[in-house]
mmCIF file of C-alpha atoms in Angstrom:
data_model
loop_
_atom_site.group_PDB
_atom_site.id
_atom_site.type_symbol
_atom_site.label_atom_id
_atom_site.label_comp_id
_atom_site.label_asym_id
_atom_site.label_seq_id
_atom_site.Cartn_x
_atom_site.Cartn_y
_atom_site.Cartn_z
ATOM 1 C CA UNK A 1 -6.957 39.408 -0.723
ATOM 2 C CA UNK A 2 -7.009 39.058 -4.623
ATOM 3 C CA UNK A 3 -9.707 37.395 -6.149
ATOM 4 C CA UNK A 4 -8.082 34.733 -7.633
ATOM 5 C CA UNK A 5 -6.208 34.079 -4.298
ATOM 6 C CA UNK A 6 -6.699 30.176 -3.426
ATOM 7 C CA UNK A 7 -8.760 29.652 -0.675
ATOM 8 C CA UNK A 8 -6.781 28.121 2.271
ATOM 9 C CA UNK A 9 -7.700 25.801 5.262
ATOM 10 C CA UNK A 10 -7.441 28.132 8.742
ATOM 11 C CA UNK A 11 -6.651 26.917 12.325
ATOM 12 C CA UNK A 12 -10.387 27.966 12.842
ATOM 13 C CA UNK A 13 -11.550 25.011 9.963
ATOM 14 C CA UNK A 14 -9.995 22.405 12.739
ATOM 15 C CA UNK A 15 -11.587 24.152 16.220
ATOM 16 C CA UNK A 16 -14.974 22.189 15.954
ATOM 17 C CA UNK A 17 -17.123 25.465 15.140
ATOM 18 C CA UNK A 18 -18.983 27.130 12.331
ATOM 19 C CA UNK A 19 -16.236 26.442 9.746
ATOM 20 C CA UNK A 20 -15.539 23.133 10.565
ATOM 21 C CA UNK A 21 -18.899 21.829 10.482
ATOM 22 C CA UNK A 22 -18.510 24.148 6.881
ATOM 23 C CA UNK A 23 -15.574 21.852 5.898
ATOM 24 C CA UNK A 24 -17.310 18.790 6.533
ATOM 25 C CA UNK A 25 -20.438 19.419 4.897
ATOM 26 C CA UNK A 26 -19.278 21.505 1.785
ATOM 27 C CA UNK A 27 -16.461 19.838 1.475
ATOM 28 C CA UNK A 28 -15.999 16.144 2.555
ATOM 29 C CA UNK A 29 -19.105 14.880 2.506
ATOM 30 C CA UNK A 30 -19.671 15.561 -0.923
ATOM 31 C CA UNK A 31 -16.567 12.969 -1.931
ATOM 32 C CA UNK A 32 -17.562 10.031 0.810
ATOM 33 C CA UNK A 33 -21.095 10.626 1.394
ATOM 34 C CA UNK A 34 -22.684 6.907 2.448
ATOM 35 C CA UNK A 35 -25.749 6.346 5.038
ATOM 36 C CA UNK A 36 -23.114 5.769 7.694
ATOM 37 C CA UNK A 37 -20.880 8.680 7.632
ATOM 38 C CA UNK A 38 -23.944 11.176 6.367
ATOM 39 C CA UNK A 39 -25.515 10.554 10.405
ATOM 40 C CA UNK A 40 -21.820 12.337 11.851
ATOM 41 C CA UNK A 41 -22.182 10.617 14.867
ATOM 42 C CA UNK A 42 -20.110 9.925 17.171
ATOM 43 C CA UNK A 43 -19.102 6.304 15.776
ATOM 44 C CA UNK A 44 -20.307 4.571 12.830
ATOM 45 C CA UNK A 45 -22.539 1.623 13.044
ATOM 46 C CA UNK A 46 -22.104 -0.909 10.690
ATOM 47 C CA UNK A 47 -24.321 -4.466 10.678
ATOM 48 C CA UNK A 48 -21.208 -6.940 9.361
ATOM 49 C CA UNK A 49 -22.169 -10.489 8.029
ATOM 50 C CA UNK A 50 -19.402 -12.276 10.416
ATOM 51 C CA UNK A 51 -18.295 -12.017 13.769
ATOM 52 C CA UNK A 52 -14.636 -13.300 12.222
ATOM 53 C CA UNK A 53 -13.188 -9.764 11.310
ATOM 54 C CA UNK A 54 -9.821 -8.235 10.597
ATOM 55 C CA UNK A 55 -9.221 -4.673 12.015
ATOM 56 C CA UNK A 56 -5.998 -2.508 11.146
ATOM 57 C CA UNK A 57 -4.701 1.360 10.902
ATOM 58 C CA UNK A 58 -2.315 3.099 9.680
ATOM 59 C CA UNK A 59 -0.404 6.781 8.754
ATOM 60 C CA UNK A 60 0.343 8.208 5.594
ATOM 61 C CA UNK A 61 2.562 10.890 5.593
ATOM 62 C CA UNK A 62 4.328 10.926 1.853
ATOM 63 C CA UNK A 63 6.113 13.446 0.499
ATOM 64 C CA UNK A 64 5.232 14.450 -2.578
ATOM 65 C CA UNK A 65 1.682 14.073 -2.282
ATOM 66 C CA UNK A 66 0.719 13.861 -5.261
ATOM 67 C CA UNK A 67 2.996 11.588 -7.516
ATOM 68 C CA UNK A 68 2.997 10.013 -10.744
ATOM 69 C CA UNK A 69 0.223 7.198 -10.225
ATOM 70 C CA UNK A 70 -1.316 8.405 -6.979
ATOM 71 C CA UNK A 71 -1.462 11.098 -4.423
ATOM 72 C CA UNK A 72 -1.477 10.587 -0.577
ATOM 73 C CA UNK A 73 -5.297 9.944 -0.545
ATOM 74 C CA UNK A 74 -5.093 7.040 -2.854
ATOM 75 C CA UNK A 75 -2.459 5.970 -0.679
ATOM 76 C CA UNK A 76 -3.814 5.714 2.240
ATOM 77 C CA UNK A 77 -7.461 3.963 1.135
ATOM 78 C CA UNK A 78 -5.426 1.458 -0.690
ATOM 79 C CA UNK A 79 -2.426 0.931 2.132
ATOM 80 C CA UNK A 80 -5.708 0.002 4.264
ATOM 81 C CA UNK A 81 -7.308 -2.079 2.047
ATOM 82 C CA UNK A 82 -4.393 -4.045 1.098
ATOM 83 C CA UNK A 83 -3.787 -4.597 4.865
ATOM 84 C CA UNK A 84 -6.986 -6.227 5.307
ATOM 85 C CA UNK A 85 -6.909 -8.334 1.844
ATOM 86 C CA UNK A 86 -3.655 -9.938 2.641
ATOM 87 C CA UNK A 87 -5.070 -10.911 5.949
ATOM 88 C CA UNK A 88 -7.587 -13.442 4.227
ATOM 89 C CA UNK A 89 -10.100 -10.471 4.166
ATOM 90 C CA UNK A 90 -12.796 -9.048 2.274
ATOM 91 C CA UNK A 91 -12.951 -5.097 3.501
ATOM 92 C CA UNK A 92 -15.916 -3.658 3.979
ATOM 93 C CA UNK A 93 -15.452 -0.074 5.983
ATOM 94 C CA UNK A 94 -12.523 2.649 6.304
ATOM 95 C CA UNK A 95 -12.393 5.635 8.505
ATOM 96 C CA UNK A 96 -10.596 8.806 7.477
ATOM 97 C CA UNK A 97 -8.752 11.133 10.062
ATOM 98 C CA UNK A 98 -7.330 14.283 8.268
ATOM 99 C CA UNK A 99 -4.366 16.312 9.760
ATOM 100 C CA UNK A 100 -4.405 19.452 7.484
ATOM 101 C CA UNK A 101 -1.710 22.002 8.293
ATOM 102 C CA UNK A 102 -3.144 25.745 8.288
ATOM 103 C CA UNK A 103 -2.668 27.702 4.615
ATOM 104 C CA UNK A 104 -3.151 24.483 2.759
ATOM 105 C CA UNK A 105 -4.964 24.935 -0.400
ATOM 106 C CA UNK A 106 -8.881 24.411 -0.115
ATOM 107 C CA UNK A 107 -8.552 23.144 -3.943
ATOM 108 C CA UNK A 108 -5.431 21.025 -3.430
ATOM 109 C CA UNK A 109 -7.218 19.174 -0.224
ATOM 110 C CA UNK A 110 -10.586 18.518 -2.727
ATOM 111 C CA UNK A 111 -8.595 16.958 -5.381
ATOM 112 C CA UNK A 112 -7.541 14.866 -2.400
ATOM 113 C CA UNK A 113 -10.569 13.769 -1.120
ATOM 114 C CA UNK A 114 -11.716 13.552 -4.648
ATOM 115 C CA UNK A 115 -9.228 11.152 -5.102
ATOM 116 C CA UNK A 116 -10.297 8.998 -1.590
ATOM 117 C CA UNK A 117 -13.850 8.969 -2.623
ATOM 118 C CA UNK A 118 -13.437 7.462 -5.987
ATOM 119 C CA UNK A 119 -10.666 4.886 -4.556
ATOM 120 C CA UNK A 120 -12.972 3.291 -2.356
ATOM 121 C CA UNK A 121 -16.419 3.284 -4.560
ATOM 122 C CA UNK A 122 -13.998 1.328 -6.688
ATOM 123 C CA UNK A 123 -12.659 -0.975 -3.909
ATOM 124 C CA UNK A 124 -16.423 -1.178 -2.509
ATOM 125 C CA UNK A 125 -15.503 0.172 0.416
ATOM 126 C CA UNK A 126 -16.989 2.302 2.488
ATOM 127 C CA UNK A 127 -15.578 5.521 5.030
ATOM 128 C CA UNK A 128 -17.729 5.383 7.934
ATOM 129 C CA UNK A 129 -16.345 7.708 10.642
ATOM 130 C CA UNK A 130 -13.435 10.565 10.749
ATOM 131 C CA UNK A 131 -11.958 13.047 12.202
ATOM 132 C CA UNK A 132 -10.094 16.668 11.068
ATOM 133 C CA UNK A 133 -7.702 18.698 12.894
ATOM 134 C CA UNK A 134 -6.164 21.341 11.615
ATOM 135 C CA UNK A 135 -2.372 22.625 13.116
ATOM 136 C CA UNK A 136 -0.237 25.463 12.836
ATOM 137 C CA UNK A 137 1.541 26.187 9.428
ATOM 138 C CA UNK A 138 4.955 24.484 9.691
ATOM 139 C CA UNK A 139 3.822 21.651 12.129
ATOM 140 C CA UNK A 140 2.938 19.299 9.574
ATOM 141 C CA UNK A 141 4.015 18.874 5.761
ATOM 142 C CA UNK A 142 0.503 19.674 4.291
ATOM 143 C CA UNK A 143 -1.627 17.037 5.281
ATOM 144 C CA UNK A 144 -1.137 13.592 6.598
ATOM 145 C CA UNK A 145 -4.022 11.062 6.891
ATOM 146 C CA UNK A 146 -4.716 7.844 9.471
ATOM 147 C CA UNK A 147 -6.825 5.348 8.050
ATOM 148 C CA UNK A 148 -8.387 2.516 10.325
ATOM 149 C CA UNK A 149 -10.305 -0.694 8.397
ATOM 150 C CA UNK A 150 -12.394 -3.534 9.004
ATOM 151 C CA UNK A 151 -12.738 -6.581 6.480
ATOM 152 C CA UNK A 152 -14.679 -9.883 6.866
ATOM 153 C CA UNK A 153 -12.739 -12.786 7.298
ATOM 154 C CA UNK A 154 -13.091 -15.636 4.598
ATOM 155 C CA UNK A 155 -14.768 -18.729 5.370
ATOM 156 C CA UNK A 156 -12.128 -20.994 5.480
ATOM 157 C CA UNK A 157 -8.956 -18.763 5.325
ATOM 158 C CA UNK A 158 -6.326 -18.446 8.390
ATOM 159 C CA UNK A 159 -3.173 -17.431 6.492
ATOM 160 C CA UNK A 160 0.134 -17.387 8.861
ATOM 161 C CA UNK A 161 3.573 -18.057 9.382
ATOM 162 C CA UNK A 162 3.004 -21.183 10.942
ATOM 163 C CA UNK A 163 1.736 -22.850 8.103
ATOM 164 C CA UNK A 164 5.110 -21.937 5.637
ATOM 165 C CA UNK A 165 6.893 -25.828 4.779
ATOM 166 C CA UNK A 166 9.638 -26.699 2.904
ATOM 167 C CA UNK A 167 8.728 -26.923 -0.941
ATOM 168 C CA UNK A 168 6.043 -24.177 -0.563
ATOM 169 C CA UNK A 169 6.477 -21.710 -3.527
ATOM 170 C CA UNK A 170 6.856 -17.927 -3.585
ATOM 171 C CA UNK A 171 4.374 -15.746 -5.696
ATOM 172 C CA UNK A 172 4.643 -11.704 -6.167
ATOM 173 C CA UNK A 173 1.753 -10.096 -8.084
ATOM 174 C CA UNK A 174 3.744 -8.175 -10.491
ATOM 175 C CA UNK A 175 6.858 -6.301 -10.735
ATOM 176 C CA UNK A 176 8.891 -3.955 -7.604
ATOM 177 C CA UNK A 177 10.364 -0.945 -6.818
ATOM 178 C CA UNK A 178 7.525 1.071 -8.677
ATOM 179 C CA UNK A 179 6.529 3.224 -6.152
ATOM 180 C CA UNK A 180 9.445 3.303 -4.485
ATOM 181 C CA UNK A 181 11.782 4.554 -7.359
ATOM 182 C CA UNK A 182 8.806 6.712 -8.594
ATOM 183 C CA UNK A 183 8.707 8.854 -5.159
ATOM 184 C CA UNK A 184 12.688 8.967 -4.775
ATOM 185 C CA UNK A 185 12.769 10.588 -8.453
ATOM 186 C CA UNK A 186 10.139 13.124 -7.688
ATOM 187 C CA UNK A 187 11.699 14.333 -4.140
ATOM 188 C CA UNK A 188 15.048 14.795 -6.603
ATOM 189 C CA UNK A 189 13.712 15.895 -9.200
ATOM 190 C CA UNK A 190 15.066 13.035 -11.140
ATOM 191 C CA UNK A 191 13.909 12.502 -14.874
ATOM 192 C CA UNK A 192 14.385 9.756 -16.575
ATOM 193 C CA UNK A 193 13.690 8.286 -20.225
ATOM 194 C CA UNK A 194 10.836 6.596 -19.555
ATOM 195 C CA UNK A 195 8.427 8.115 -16.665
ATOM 196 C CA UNK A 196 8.432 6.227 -13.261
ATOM 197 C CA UNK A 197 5.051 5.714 -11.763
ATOM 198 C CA UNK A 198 4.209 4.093 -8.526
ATOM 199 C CA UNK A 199 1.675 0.592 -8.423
ATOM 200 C CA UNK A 200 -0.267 2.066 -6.055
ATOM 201 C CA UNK A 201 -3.601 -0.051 -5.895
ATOM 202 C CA UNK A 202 -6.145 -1.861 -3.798
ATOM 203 C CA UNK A 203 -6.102 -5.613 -4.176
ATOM 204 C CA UNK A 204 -8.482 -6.924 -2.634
ATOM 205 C CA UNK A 205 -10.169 -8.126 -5.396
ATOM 206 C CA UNK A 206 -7.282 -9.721 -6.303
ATOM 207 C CA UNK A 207 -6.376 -11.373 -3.296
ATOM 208 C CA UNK A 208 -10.207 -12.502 -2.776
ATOM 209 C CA UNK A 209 -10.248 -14.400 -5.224
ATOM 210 C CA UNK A 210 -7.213 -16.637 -4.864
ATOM 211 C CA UNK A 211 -7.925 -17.439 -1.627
ATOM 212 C CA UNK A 212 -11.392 -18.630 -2.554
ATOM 213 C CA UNK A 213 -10.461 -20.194 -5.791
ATOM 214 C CA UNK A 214 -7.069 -21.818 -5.215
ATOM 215 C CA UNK A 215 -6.918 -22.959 -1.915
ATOM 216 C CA UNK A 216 -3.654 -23.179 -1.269
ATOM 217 C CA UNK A 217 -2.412 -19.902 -0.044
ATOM 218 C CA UNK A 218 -0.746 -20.345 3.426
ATOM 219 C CA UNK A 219 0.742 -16.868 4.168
ATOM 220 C CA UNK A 220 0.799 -13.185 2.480
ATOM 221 C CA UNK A 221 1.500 -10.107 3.012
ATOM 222 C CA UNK A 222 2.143 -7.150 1.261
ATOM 223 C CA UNK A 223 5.862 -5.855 0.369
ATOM 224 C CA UNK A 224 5.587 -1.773 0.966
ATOM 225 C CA UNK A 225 8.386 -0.161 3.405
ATOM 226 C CA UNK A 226 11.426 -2.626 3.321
ATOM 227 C CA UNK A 227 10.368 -4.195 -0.248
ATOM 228 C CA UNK A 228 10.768 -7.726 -1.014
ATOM 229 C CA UNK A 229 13.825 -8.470 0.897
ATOM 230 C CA UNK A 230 11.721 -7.203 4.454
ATOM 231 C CA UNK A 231 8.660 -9.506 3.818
ATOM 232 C CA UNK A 232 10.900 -12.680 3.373
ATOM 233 C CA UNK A 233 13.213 -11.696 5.793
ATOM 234 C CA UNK A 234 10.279 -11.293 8.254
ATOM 235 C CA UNK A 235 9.234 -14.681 6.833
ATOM 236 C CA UNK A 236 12.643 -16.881 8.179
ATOM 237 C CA UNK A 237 12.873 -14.852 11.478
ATOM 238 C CA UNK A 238 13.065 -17.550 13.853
ATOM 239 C CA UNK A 239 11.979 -20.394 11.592
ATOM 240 C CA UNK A 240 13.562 -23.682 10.741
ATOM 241 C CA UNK A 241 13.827 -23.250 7.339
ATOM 242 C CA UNK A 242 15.240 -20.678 4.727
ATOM 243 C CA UNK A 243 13.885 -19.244 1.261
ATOM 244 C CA UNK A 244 15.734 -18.908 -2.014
ATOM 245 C CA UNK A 245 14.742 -16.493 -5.095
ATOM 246 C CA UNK A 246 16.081 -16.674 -7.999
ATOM 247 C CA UNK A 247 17.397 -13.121 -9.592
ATOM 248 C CA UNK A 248 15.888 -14.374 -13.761
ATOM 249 C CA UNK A 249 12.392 -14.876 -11.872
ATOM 250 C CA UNK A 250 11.790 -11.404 -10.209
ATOM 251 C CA UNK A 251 10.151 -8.709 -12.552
ATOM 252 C CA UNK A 252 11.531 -5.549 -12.487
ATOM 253 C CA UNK A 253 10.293 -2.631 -15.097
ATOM 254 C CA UNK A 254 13.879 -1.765 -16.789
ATOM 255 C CA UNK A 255 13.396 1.911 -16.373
ATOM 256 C CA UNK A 256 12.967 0.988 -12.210
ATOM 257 C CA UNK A 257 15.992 -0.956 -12.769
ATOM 258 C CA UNK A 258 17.738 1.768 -13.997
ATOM 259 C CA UNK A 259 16.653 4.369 -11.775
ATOM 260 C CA UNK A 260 17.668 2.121 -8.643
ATOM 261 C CA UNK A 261 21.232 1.140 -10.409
ATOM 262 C CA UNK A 262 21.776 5.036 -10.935
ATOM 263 C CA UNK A 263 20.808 6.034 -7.231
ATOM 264 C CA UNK A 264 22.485 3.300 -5.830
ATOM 265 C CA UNK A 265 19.494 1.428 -4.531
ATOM 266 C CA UNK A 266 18.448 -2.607 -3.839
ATOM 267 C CA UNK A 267 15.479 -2.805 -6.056
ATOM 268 C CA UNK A 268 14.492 -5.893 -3.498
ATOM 269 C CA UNK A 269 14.318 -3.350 -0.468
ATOM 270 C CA UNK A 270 12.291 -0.897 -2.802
ATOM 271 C CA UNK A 271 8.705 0.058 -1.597
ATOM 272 C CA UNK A 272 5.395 -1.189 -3.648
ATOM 273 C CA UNK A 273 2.088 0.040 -2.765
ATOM 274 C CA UNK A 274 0.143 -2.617 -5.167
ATOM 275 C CA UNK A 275 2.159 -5.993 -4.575
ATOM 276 C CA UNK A 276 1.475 -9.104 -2.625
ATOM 277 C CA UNK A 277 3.926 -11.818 -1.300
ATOM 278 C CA UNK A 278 2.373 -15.404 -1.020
ATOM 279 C CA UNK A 279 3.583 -18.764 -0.028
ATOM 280 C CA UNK A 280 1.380 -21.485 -1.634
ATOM 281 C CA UNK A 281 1.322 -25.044 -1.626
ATOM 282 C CA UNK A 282 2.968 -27.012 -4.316
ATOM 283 C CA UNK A 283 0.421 -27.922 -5.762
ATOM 284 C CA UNK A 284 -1.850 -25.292 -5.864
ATOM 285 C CA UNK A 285 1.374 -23.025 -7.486
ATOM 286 C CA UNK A 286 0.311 -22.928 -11.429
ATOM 287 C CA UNK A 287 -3.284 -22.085 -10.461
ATOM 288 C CA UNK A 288 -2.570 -19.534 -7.882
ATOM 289 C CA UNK A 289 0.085 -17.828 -11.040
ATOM 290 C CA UNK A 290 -2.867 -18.892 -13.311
ATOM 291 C CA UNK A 291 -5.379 -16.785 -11.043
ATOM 292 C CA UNK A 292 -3.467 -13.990 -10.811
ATOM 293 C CA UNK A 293 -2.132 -13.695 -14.514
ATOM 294 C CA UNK A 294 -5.830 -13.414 -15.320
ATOM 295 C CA UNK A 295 -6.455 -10.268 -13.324
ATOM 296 C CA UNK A 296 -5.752 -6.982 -14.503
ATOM 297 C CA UNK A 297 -3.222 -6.211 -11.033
ATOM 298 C CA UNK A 298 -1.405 -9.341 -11.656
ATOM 299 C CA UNK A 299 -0.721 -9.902 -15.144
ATOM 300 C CA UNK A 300 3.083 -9.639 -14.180
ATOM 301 C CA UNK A 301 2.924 -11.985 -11.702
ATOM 302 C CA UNK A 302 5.808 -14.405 -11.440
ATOM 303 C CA UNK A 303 6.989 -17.343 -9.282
ATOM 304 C CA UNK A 304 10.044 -15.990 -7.389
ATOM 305 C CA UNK A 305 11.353 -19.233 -5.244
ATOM 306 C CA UNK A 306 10.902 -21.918 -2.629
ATOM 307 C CA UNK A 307 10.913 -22.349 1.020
ATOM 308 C CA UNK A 308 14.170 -24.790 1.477
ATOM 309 C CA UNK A 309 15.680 -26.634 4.595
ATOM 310 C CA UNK A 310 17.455 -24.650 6.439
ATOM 311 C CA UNK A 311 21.890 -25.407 7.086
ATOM 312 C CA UNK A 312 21.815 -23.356 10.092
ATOM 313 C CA UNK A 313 20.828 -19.947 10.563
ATOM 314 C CA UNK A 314 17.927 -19.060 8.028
ATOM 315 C CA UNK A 315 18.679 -17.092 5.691
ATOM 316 C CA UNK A 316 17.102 -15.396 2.390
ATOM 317 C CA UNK A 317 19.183 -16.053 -0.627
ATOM 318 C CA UNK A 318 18.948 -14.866 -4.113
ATOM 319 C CA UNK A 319 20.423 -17.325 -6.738
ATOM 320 C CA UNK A 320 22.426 -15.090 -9.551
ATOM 321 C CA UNK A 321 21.941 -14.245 -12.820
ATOM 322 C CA UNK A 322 25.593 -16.282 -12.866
ATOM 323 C CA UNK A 323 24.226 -19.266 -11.204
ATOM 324 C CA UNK A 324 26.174 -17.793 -7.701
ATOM 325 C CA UNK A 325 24.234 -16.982 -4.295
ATOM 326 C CA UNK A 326 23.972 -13.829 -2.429
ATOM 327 C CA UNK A 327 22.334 -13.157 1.338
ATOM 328 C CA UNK A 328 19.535 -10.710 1.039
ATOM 329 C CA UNK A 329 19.628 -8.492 4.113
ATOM 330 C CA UNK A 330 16.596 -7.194 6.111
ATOM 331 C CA UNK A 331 16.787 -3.517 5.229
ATOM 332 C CA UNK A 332 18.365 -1.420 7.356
ATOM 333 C CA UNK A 333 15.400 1.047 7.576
ATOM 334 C CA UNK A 334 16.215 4.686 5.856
ATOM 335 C CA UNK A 335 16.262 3.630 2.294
ATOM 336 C CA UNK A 336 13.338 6.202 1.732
ATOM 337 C CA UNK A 337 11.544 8.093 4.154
ATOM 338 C CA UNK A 338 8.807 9.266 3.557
ATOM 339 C CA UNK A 339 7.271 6.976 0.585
ATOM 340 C CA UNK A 340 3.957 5.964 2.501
#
């Protein structure tokens, strides 16, 4: 082998011998290391503040990944976090389990976990517990990750579906499609005038503090695979009432604009990685937009629509530039694999 030959992850770095206790100790510790996870027990003990907690997982398995604003570690710390924080939240521990497919790059997997460790010193959050396998070159797409999280519940804060009325407004965080448009350009290797890059972020911080300060946040989540149109569809599903939008309101970057009117996309069924959906109370609207204006991950935030009576069926509607109405569709579902 040449000397400057990468060095490469092996089956044997996933067979729970020599070189995987090497991997873990040379090479992921070093990123993560915290008085939980340093132990490598079998599970991670954590003392929590609350017996009220929120507990999620999920996958990451983008392709790039790395991409303009993020890579697949990034990803999948803030995909967890934002989970939690849209739950009414506070998170306070992750844990990381690494499928790295054999010949990866040694260097390519640090910058990864490079890029986990300083995600979640600067979301305060901790990885506790993990796991690595490693499996056969071709069987996986470089690596894919599984995060798990728990957060704290907020004293006072049950967000939900049930608690949506008429008149209740609806508040995004900033503008869509970001990381969407940003991770269909790179798989096409699509350039465009001004560079695409995706809002991938944790926002718990965010989301923290306008359920604490505003008080009127009844339900949120946040609007990755399916976009905008998915997490108010998912909102009317069975209701008695409807929601209407209006097209002026929503921010959109123009350059995401673009993109999605040259590839023939819905910007409102266009992945984000850093933006909320919230219903608030009426009158708790211009303080929630207030609150969120003054933080740095909402200073495009916007007031989209209203919850209205339903005529029927419920239905999403978007009100035209025109002053006409449209139906906004729940996505059908292959839009863009692979963004998350």
């Amino acid at each position: 082998m040449a000397h400057d030959e990468p060095q490469r992850v092996l089956l044997a770095h996933g067979g729970g011998g020599q070189l995987t206790s090497q991997l873990i100790r040379e090479l992921i510790l070093p990123h993560l290391k915290n008085e939980a996870l340093s132990s490598l027990g079998d599970s991670a003990c954590l003392e929590l503040a609350s017996t009220s907690i929120c507990l999620t997982t999920d996958s990451y398995v983008v392709k790039p990944l790395f991409f303009h604003g993020g890579d697949i570690g990034k990803l999948a710390v803030c995909g967890t976090i934002n989970d939690l924080a849209v739950a009414g939240s506070r998170p306070v521990a992750l844990t990381l389990s690494l499928i790295v497919e054999e010949g990866f790059e040694m260097g390519l997997l640090e910058r990864i976990l490079e890029s986990i460790g300083r995600t979640a010193r600067e979301s305060h959050v901790s990885i506790v517990t993990g796991d690595t396998k490693t499996v056969e070159r071709g069987s996986a797409d470089g690596v894919f990750i599984n995060t798990a999280g728990i957060g704290i519940r907020l004293p006072g804060v049950n967000p939900g579906l049930d608690r949506i009325a008429v008149g209740d407004r609806i508040l995004i965080n900033g503008t869509i499609g970001d990381h969407g448009m940003t991770i269909i350009s790179q798989r096409e290797g699509i350039r465009f005038e001004s560079r695409l890059a995706s809002d991938c972020a944790a926002l718990a911080d965010l989301t923290c503090r306008l359920f604490e300060q505003a008080g009127g946040v009844k339900f949120m989540r946040d609007a990755t695979r399916g976009g905008l149109a998915a997490v108010l569809n998912e909102m009317v599903e069975g209701a008695d009432f409807g929601i209407e939008i209006r097209d002026t309101d929503i921010p959109i970057k123009p350059s995401v604009q673009a993109a999605a009117d040259m590839l023939g996309f819905d910007v409102l069924n266009i992945a984000n990685e850093g933006k909320f959906v919230a219903v608030v109370s009426p009158a708790t609207a211009d303080a929630c937009l207030s609150i969120c204006r003054s933080h740095p991950l909402g200073r495009d935030a916007a007031l989209i629509g209203e919850v209205v009576a339903s005529q029927g069926a419920p239905l999403v509607e978007l009100r035209t530039k025109i002053g006409g109405k449209r139906i906004v569709q729940m996505p059908y579902g292959r839009e863009l694999p692979r963004i998350c």
